[in-house]
Amino acid sequence: MNSFSGRRRLTVAALTSLVLAAGATACGSGLGGTETRTADSGTYTIWDPYPQFGKDSAWAKLLNGCGDKAGVKIKRTAFDTSDLSNKVLLAAQQDNSPDVLIVDNPVVPTLAEAGVLTTTDDNKLDTSKVDPNLLGAGQSGGKTYGTPVGANTLALYYNKDVLKVAGVDITSVKDWTSLTAALEKVKKAGKKGITFSAIGTEEGSFQFLPWFWGSGAKLTRLDSPQGVSALSLWTDWLEKGHAPNSVINNTQTTSWQEFASGDYAFAENGTWQLANAEKAGFGYGVLPIPGAEGGTAAAPTGGEFVTIPVQSDTGRYTTTRKLASCLTGAENLYTTDTTLSYMAPTSEIQDKQVAADAKLKPWAEAVKAAKGRTSGGLGTKYPKISEQMWKAVQSALSGAKSPKDALAAARSAVNQP
């Protein structure tokens, strides 16, 4: 395993990419310090982006349980997602990386290119049962740099009461035409249509991608006719009053708050809102986001990868592998993803989740159709593309440019042929 010890020089470009690739859903502040080494070689460090889970949480107990099984103590540090990314690069520069790193999936290719992570070929993590569309987010240059701890994604929540008043049968919503027709009925009934997040950050790109991909567009050609049709859909919804102007500044949280008011028929949001949906006080359902011509649109995968950073002390890898395997193996995966409110990355555990809670069925469908933002060889190119995408969305929705001109400017900015 001496091949693990090689690392490339970390660059300013890598730091910049990590800032832009910061996840769309994590929040909170860090717990603990950034030191990873202690005098006790029986202590192993884990960094994660879940500051919402304290020392007595099910998540912390799961980590400690994996430590007990491996015969070591766990020193856990939790950071906000964007803060974690930068801390990892700085720690790697100082040869002070954590033993196990759980990191937002779009960041994995950047860390891999910077030489921070070991590959699954090197560290022998088993990824054979992971759904290929989910594993793709952790791949770069033909190599895999970790395994997903779980996945979340986007779908459409709908308010059953609003749709009933408007005379909309949810089973009729199968594509963009029928969805827009439903929104027109909702408007005629005096209710509000659909809310989403189009803010000028990664959250805006995250929410636009299902429509962009659902049109048949590809991130390698931002201003294709298909891509323009997706942005035109959103723009038309605003112009016709089917979506509020507030979407331009909405985060996914504020968008959810609009839907939770009970006035909206639909909201694009994620798995992480399920608990809030149960508390909303009205009947709700979940529908996978439809493609332009029908079927389920590919939504971007959220969620983190369990990775093993490069260590100069290669003797630590044997135990580190045990810890990573414990978190992502079939024995604990159901518990892990229930704790994190994620869909599992394997069909076997997804089926178990749906069997335990039928409300997860549309989420399982959405996850099976989802794909990583950096997949398809985009890797570290994604952050720049995403930045120009959200700028184009902002420009079109504000009326500053037409959807076609906004995406043409985006394409030019990322030098796409």
Short mmCIF file of C-alpha atoms in Angstrom, two decimals:
data_model
loop_
_atom_site.label_atom_id
_atom_site.label_comp_id
_atom_site.label_asym_id
_atom_site.label_seq_id
_atom_site.Cartn_x
_atom_site.Cartn_y
_atom_site.Cartn_z
CA MET A 1 0.00 0.00 0.00
CA ASN A 2 2.97 2.32 -0.26
CA SER A 3 1.37 3.76 -3.38
CA PHE A 4 -0.97 5.60 -1.01
CA SER A 5 1.76 7.90 0.20
CA GLY A 6 2.15 9.84 -3.03
CA ARG A 7 0.36 13.16 -3.21
CA ARG A 8 0.22 16.06 -5.61
CA ARG A 9 0.76 19.65 -4.62
CA LEU A 10 -2.48 21.32 -3.61
CA THR A 11 -3.22 24.40 -5.65
CA VAL A 12 -5.23 27.59 -5.34
CA ALA A 13 -7.37 26.25 -8.19
CA ALA A 14 -8.26 23.24 -6.07
CA LEU A 15 -9.29 25.48 -3.20
CA THR A 16 -11.43 27.60 -5.52
CA SER A 17 -13.12 24.54 -6.99
CA LEU A 18 -14.01 23.28 -3.55
CA VAL A 19 -15.64 26.54 -2.55
CA LEU A 20 -17.78 26.50 -5.71
CA ALA A 21 -18.65 22.82 -5.35
CA ALA A 22 -19.94 23.18 -1.80
CA GLY A 23 -23.05 21.09 -1.16
CA ALA A 24 -26.57 22.30 -1.59
CA THR A 25 -28.14 21.11 1.65
CA ALA A 26 -25.75 20.99 4.58
CA CYS A 27 -25.80 23.66 7.25
CA GLY A 28 -24.55 24.39 10.74
CA SER A 29 -21.27 25.05 12.47
CA GLY A 30 -18.32 22.89 13.35
CA LEU A 31 -17.89 20.79 16.46
CA GLY A 32 -14.43 20.32 17.88
CA GLY A 33 -11.01 21.17 16.53
CA THR A 34 -9.15 20.13 13.41
CA GLU A 35 -6.30 18.11 14.93
CA THR A 36 -6.34 14.56 13.66
CA ARG A 37 -3.30 13.03 15.37
CA THR A 38 -3.13 12.18 19.03
CA ALA A 39 -0.46 10.47 21.09
CA ASP A 40 -2.74 7.44 21.26
CA SER A 41 -2.32 5.44 18.06
CA GLY A 42 -5.52 3.62 19.02
CA THR A 43 -7.54 6.74 18.23
CA TYR A 44 -8.82 7.21 14.69
CA THR A 45 -10.25 10.45 13.33
CA ILE A 46 -13.44 10.91 11.34
CA TRP A 47 -14.51 14.21 9.80
CA ASP A 48 -18.11 14.62 8.63
CA PRO A 49 -20.47 17.40 7.47
CA TYR A 50 -23.20 16.72 10.04
CA PRO A 51 -22.83 19.32 12.81
CA GLN A 52 -26.55 18.91 13.50
CA PHE A 53 -25.78 15.57 15.15
CA GLY A 54 -24.35 15.94 18.65
CA LYS A 55 -22.37 13.56 20.84
CA ASP A 56 -25.46 11.69 21.99
CA SER A 57 -27.03 11.34 18.54
CA ALA A 58 -27.67 8.05 16.77
CA TRP A 59 -25.04 9.06 14.20
CA ALA A 60 -22.31 9.59 16.80
CA LYS A 61 -23.24 6.30 18.46
CA LEU A 62 -22.99 4.54 15.09
CA LEU A 63 -19.47 5.93 14.55
CA ASN A 64 -18.38 4.90 18.02
CA GLY A 65 -19.88 1.47 17.46
CA CYS A 66 -17.79 1.01 14.33
CA GLY A 67 -14.76 2.08 16.37
CA ASP A 68 -15.55 -0.49 19.05
CA LYS A 69 -15.87 -3.18 16.41
CA ALA A 70 -12.45 -2.23 15.00
CA GLY A 71 -10.94 -2.05 18.47
CA VAL A 72 -10.16 1.67 18.41
CA LYS A 73 -11.49 4.94 19.77
CA ILE A 74 -13.14 7.48 17.46
CA LYS A 75 -12.35 11.19 17.52
CA ARG A 76 -15.06 12.83 15.47
CA THR A 77 -15.12 16.40 14.15
CA ALA A 78 -18.14 17.85 12.34
CA PHE A 79 -18.05 20.86 10.03
CA ASP A 80 -20.34 22.83 7.78
CA THR A 81 -19.94 21.35 4.27
CA SER A 82 -18.10 24.29 2.72
CA ASP A 83 -15.88 24.68 5.79
CA LEU A 84 -15.05 20.97 5.77
CA SER A 85 -13.84 21.05 2.17
CA ASN A 86 -11.31 23.77 2.84
CA LYS A 87 -10.18 22.24 6.13
CA VAL A 88 -9.45 18.97 4.33
CA LEU A 89 -7.17 20.63 1.78
CA LEU A 90 -5.29 22.50 4.47
CA ALA A 91 -4.91 19.36 6.58
CA ALA A 92 -3.59 17.44 3.57
CA GLN A 93 -0.96 20.10 2.97
CA GLN A 94 0.21 19.54 6.56
CA ASP A 95 0.07 15.71 6.32
CA ASN A 96 -2.63 15.86 8.98
CA SER A 97 -5.63 14.39 7.14
CA PRO A 98 -8.39 12.53 9.01
CA ASP A 99 -8.40 8.76 8.75
CA VAL A 100 -11.95 8.71 7.38
CA LEU A 101 -13.48 11.63 5.52
CA ILE A 102 -17.20 11.86 4.79
CA VAL A 103 -17.58 14.59 2.19
CA ASP A 104 -20.22 16.03 -0.17
CA ASN A 105 -20.13 14.10 -3.44
CA PRO A 106 -19.33 16.97 -5.88
CA VAL A 107 -16.15 17.66 -3.91
CA VAL A 108 -14.73 14.15 -4.40
CA PRO A 109 -13.24 14.68 -7.91
CA THR A 110 -11.51 17.88 -6.81
CA LEU A 111 -9.97 16.20 -3.77
CA ALA A 112 -8.99 13.25 -5.94
CA GLU A 113 -7.31 15.45 -8.53
CA ALA A 114 -5.47 17.26 -5.74
CA GLY A 115 -4.04 13.93 -4.57
CA VAL A 116 -5.87 13.95 -1.22
CA LEU A 117 -7.76 10.65 -1.54
CA THR A 118 -6.89 7.01 -2.04
CA THR A 119 -8.74 4.96 -4.64
CA THR A 120 -11.02 2.05 -3.85
CA ASP A 121 -8.61 -0.18 -5.79
CA ASP A 122 -5.90 0.80 -3.32
CA ASN A 123 -7.95 0.78 -0.14
CA LYS A 124 -10.07 -2.27 -1.11
CA LEU A 125 -13.42 -0.70 -0.24
CA ASP A 126 -16.17 -2.88 -1.71
CA THR A 127 -18.41 -0.92 -4.10
CA SER A 128 -19.80 -3.90 -6.01
CA LYS A 129 -23.39 -3.48 -4.77
CA VAL A 130 -23.59 0.30 -5.15
CA ASP A 131 -25.91 1.53 -7.90
CA PRO A 132 -23.64 2.72 -10.76
CA ASN A 133 -25.47 6.03 -11.19
CA LEU A 134 -24.71 6.91 -7.56
CA LEU A 135 -21.13 5.62 -7.58
CA GLY A 136 -20.37 7.81 -10.61
CA ALA A 137 -20.27 10.94 -8.45
CA GLY A 138 -17.12 9.63 -6.77
CA GLN A 139 -15.26 8.76 -9.94
CA SER A 140 -12.56 10.74 -11.70
CA GLY A 141 -10.14 9.76 -14.43
CA GLY A 142 -11.52 6.24 -14.57
CA LYS A 143 -10.89 5.62 -10.86
CA THR A 144 -13.24 5.50 -7.87
CA TYR A 145 -12.40 7.44 -4.72
CA GLY A 146 -14.89 6.28 -2.13
CA THR A 147 -18.37 4.90 -1.72
CA PRO A 148 -21.63 6.74 -1.05
CA VAL A 149 -22.91 6.64 2.49
CA GLY A 150 -26.36 7.29 1.06
CA ALA A 151 -28.15 9.59 -1.34
CA ASN A 152 -30.83 12.20 -1.35
CA THR A 153 -32.29 13.93 -4.35
CA LEU A 154 -35.17 16.10 -5.52
CA ALA A 155 -38.80 15.39 -6.30
CA LEU A 156 -42.10 17.28 -6.34
CA TYR A 157 -44.08 17.48 -3.12
CA TYR A 158 -47.76 18.19 -3.74
CA ASN A 159 -50.59 19.42 -1.57
CA LYS A 160 -53.54 17.05 -1.95
CA ASP A 161 -56.04 19.61 -0.66
CA VAL A 162 -55.03 22.29 -3.17
CA LEU A 163 -55.11 19.83 -6.07
CA LYS A 164 -58.55 18.61 -5.01
CA VAL A 165 -59.94 22.15 -4.99
CA ALA A 166 -58.42 22.73 -8.44
CA GLY A 167 -59.78 19.47 -9.83
CA VAL A 168 -56.34 18.08 -10.63
CA ASP A 169 -55.81 14.32 -10.71
CA ILE A 170 -52.16 13.81 -9.77
CA THR A 171 -51.98 10.69 -11.94
CA SER A 172 -52.52 12.95 -14.97
CA VAL A 173 -49.19 14.72 -14.32
CA LYS A 174 -46.76 12.78 -16.48
CA ASP A 175 -44.70 15.37 -18.38
CA TRP A 176 -44.12 19.11 -18.65
CA THR A 177 -47.28 19.77 -20.66
CA SER A 178 -49.56 18.04 -18.15
CA LEU A 179 -47.73 19.65 -15.21
CA THR A 180 -48.23 23.11 -16.69
CA ALA A 181 -51.88 22.28 -17.36
CA ALA A 182 -52.24 21.35 -13.69
CA LEU A 183 -50.69 24.68 -12.69
CA GLU A 184 -53.18 26.51 -14.89
CA LYS A 185 -56.09 24.76 -13.14
CA VAL A 186 -54.61 25.64 -9.76
CA LYS A 187 -54.35 29.30 -10.74
CA LYS A 188 -57.96 29.37 -11.97
CA ALA A 189 -59.02 27.93 -8.62
CA GLY A 190 -57.40 30.89 -6.86
CA LYS A 191 -54.49 28.92 -5.45
CA LYS A 192 -50.72 29.14 -5.97
CA GLY A 193 -48.82 26.89 -8.33
CA ILE A 194 -45.25 25.79 -7.72
CA THR A 195 -42.32 27.00 -5.67
CA PHE A 196 -38.64 26.14 -5.97
CA SER A 197 -35.19 27.59 -5.38
CA ALA A 198 -33.50 29.52 -8.18
CA ILE A 199 -31.05 31.43 -5.99
CA GLY A 200 -27.69 32.41 -7.45
CA THR A 201 -25.71 29.67 -5.72
CA GLU A 202 -25.16 25.93 -6.10
CA GLU A 203 -28.66 25.45 -4.68
CA GLY A 204 -30.09 27.15 -7.76
CA SER A 205 -28.18 24.87 -10.12
CA PHE A 206 -29.09 21.85 -8.01
CA GLN A 207 -32.79 22.64 -8.41
CA PHE A 208 -32.58 23.53 -12.10
CA LEU A 209 -30.72 20.38 -13.11
CA PRO A 210 -33.74 18.00 -13.12
CA TRP A 211 -35.44 20.24 -15.65
CA PHE A 212 -32.24 20.75 -17.65
CA TRP A 213 -31.48 17.02 -17.73
CA GLY A 214 -35.18 16.22 -18.10
CA SER A 215 -35.17 18.15 -21.37
CA GLY A 216 -32.42 15.93 -22.73
CA ALA A 217 -29.75 18.64 -22.38
CA LYS A 218 -26.15 17.94 -21.38
CA LEU A 219 -23.84 20.04 -19.22
CA THR A 220 -21.24 19.98 -21.99
CA ARG A 221 -23.51 22.22 -24.10
CA LEU A 222 -25.38 24.68 -21.90
CA ASP A 223 -27.25 26.50 -24.67
CA SER A 224 -28.59 23.53 -26.61
CA PRO A 225 -32.23 23.84 -27.74
CA GLN A 226 -33.15 21.35 -25.00
CA GLY A 227 -31.43 23.43 -22.33
CA VAL A 228 -33.15 26.57 -23.58
CA SER A 229 -36.53 24.78 -23.37
CA ALA A 230 -35.88 23.98 -19.70
CA LEU A 231 -35.06 27.55 -18.77
CA SER A 232 -38.01 28.76 -20.88
CA LEU A 233 -40.27 26.49 -18.82
CA TRP A 234 -39.24 28.18 -15.60
CA THR A 235 -39.37 31.65 -17.16
CA ASP A 236 -42.88 31.02 -18.55
CA TRP A 237 -44.07 29.83 -15.15
CA LEU A 238 -42.99 33.13 -13.60
CA GLU A 239 -44.49 35.22 -16.40
CA LYS A 240 -47.83 33.41 -16.13
CA GLY A 241 -47.93 33.56 -12.35
CA HIS A 242 -47.58 29.81 -11.85
CA ALA A 243 -44.43 30.38 -9.76
CA PRO A 244 -43.70 33.37 -7.50
CA ASN A 245 -40.98 35.93 -8.21
CA SER A 246 -39.54 34.99 -4.82
CA VAL A 247 -37.96 31.89 -6.37
CA ILE A 248 -35.13 34.11 -7.60
CA ASN A 249 -33.97 34.57 -4.01
CA ASN A 250 -35.38 31.39 -2.49
CA THR A 251 -33.10 28.91 -0.83
CA GLN A 252 -34.47 25.39 -0.56
CA THR A 253 -35.41 26.24 3.02
CA THR A 254 -37.39 29.38 2.20
CA SER A 255 -39.01 27.62 -0.74
CA TRP A 256 -40.14 24.89 1.63
CA GLN A 257 -41.55 27.49 4.01
CA GLU A 258 -43.71 28.81 1.15
CA PHE A 259 -45.05 25.33 0.46
CA ALA A 260 -45.60 24.68 4.17
CA SER A 261 -47.97 27.66 4.25
CA GLY A 262 -50.51 25.38 2.56
CA ASP A 263 -51.16 27.70 -0.36
CA TYR A 264 -49.03 26.01 -3.04
CA ALA A 265 -49.90 22.98 -5.12
CA PHE A 266 -46.30 21.87 -5.72
CA ALA A 267 -42.81 22.37 -4.33
CA GLU A 268 -39.54 21.05 -5.65
CA ASN A 269 -37.55 19.88 -2.68
CA GLY A 270 -35.61 17.01 -1.22
CA THR A 271 -35.74 13.91 0.92
CA TRP A 272 -34.54 15.96 3.88
CA GLN A 273 -37.96 17.68 4.11
CA LEU A 274 -39.90 14.49 4.82
CA ALA A 275 -40.07 15.08 8.55
CA ASN A 276 -41.30 18.63 7.96
CA ALA A 277 -43.88 17.38 5.47
CA GLU A 278 -45.36 15.18 8.19
CA LYS A 279 -45.74 18.26 10.38
CA ALA A 280 -47.22 20.50 7.66
CA GLY A 281 -50.83 19.96 8.70
CA PHE A 282 -52.17 18.98 5.28
CA GLY A 283 -52.20 15.89 3.14
CA TYR A 284 -49.21 15.63 0.87
CA GLY A 285 -47.75 13.31 -1.71
CA VAL A 286 -44.47 13.01 -3.60
CA LEU A 287 -44.04 12.74 -7.36
CA PRO A 288 -40.71 12.14 -9.14
CA ILE A 289 -39.93 15.13 -11.34
CA PRO A 290 -41.21 14.34 -14.85
CA GLY A 291 -39.11 14.62 -17.97
CA ALA A 292 -40.18 16.93 -20.79
CA GLU A 293 -41.76 14.07 -22.72
CA GLY A 294 -42.57 11.86 -19.74
CA GLY A 295 -40.74 9.40 -17.57
CA THR A 296 -38.65 10.35 -14.55
CA ALA A 297 -36.12 13.14 -15.03
CA ALA A 298 -32.61 12.61 -13.75
CA ALA A 299 -32.23 14.69 -10.62
CA PRO A 300 -28.82 15.43 -9.09
CA THR A 301 -27.68 13.22 -6.26
CA GLY A 302 -27.06 14.86 -2.95
CA GLY A 303 -25.35 13.06 -0.14
CA GLU A 304 -21.84 12.20 0.88
CA PHE A 305 -19.09 9.73 0.09
CA VAL A 306 -17.08 7.83 2.66
CA THR A 307 -13.47 8.29 1.58
CA ILE A 308 -10.05 7.36 2.89
CA PRO A 309 -7.52 10.19 2.64
CA VAL A 310 -3.85 9.62 1.87
CA GLN A 311 -1.71 9.04 4.98
CA SER A 312 2.08 9.01 5.27
CA ASP A 313 1.65 6.38 8.01
CA THR A 314 0.37 3.59 5.75
CA GLY A 315 0.03 1.25 8.72
CA ARG A 316 -3.24 2.99 9.63
CA TYR A 317 -5.07 1.86 6.47
CA THR A 318 -6.00 -1.61 7.69
CA THR A 319 -8.07 -0.23 10.57
CA THR A 320 -9.35 2.69 8.49
CA ARG A 321 -10.74 0.24 5.95
CA LYS A 322 -12.59 -1.56 8.73
CA LEU A 323 -14.20 1.72 9.84
CA ALA A 324 -15.25 2.72 6.32
CA SER A 325 -16.57 -0.76 5.58
CA CYS A 326 -18.53 -0.76 8.83
CA LEU A 327 -20.34 2.45 7.88
CA THR A 328 -21.15 1.39 4.33
CA GLY A 329 -21.59 -2.39 4.60
CA ALA A 330 -24.98 -4.11 4.38
CA GLU A 331 -24.95 -4.74 8.13
CA ASN A 332 -25.08 -1.05 9.01
CA LEU A 333 -26.24 0.71 5.83
CA TYR A 334 -29.93 0.57 6.70
CA THR A 335 -29.23 2.08 10.12
CA THR A 336 -26.86 4.66 8.65
CA ASP A 337 -29.32 5.92 6.05
CA THR A 338 -32.28 5.88 8.41
CA THR A 339 -30.21 8.01 10.79
CA LEU A 340 -29.24 10.46 8.02
CA SER A 341 -32.68 10.44 6.30
CA TYR A 342 -31.06 9.21 3.08
CA MET A 343 -32.01 6.61 0.54
CA ALA A 344 -29.47 3.82 0.53
CA PRO A 345 -26.99 3.59 -2.37
CA THR A 346 -27.81 -0.08 -3.02
CA SER A 347 -31.03 -1.56 -4.44
CA GLU A 348 -31.06 -4.21 -1.72
CA ILE A 349 -31.27 -1.69 1.13
CA GLN A 350 -33.56 0.66 -0.84
CA ASP A 351 -36.07 -2.19 -1.11
CA LYS A 352 -35.80 -2.73 2.64
CA GLN A 353 -36.43 0.98 3.28
CA VAL A 354 -39.52 1.02 1.04
CA ALA A 355 -40.85 -2.14 2.67
CA ALA A 356 -40.58 -0.42 6.05
CA ASP A 357 -42.10 2.88 4.83
CA ALA A 358 -44.18 2.96 1.64
CA LYS A 359 -43.86 6.76 1.49
CA LEU A 360 -40.25 6.27 0.41
CA LYS A 361 -41.25 4.57 -2.87
CA PRO A 362 -41.19 7.74 -5.05
CA TRP A 363 -37.85 8.67 -3.51
CA ALA A 364 -36.44 5.27 -4.41
CA GLU A 365 -37.60 5.86 -7.99
CA ALA A 366 -36.04 9.32 -8.02
CA VAL A 367 -32.71 8.03 -6.67
CA LYS A 368 -32.58 5.27 -9.26
CA ALA A 369 -32.95 7.88 -12.02
CA ALA A 370 -30.57 10.39 -10.41
CA LYS A 371 -26.98 11.09 -11.37
CA GLY A 372 -23.98 12.86 -9.93
CA ARG A 373 -23.29 16.45 -10.86
CA THR A 374 -19.67 15.63 -11.66
CA SER A 375 -20.46 12.36 -13.47
CA GLY A 376 -19.80 11.65 -17.11
CA GLY A 377 -16.20 12.79 -16.91
CA LEU A 378 -17.03 16.38 -15.86
CA GLY A 379 -15.14 16.11 -12.58
CA THR A 380 -13.54 19.40 -11.64
CA LYS A 381 -15.13 21.16 -14.64
CA TYR A 382 -18.52 21.04 -12.95
CA PRO A 383 -18.14 23.94 -10.48
CA LYS A 384 -17.44 26.46 -13.24
CA ILE A 385 -20.28 25.14 -15.39
CA SER A 386 -22.64 25.26 -12.43
CA GLU A 387 -21.72 28.84 -11.59
CA GLN A 388 -22.53 29.98 -15.11
CA MET A 389 -25.73 27.95 -15.08
CA TRP A 390 -27.09 29.62 -11.97
CA LYS A 391 -26.11 33.02 -13.37
CA ALA A 392 -28.05 32.21 -16.55
CA VAL A 393 -31.08 31.15 -14.54
CA GLN A 394 -30.96 34.39 -12.55
CA SER A 395 -30.56 36.46 -15.71
CA ALA A 396 -33.52 34.83 -17.45
CA LEU A 397 -35.89 34.80 -14.48
CA SER A 398 -35.17 38.45 -13.72
CA GLY A 399 -35.93 39.39 -17.32
CA ALA A 400 -32.42 40.70 -17.99
CA LYS A 401 -31.91 38.26 -20.87
CA SER A 402 -33.93 35.73 -22.82
CA PRO A 403 -33.36 32.09 -21.87
CA LYS A 404 -31.49 31.57 -25.14
CA ASP A 405 -29.19 34.57 -24.67
CA ALA A 406 -28.61 33.80 -20.99
CA LEU A 407 -27.47 30.24 -21.72
CA ALA A 408 -25.41 31.36 -24.72
CA ALA A 409 -23.54 33.73 -22.43
CA ALA A 410 -23.06 30.89 -19.95
CA ARG A 411 -21.71 28.61 -22.64
CA SER A 412 -19.27 31.28 -23.78
CA ALA A 413 -18.07 31.89 -20.21
CA VAL A 414 -17.06 28.26 -19.76
CA ASN A 415 -15.52 28.09 -23.25
CA GLN A 416 -17.70 25.28 -24.50
CA PRO A 417 -17.30 24.55 -28.23
#
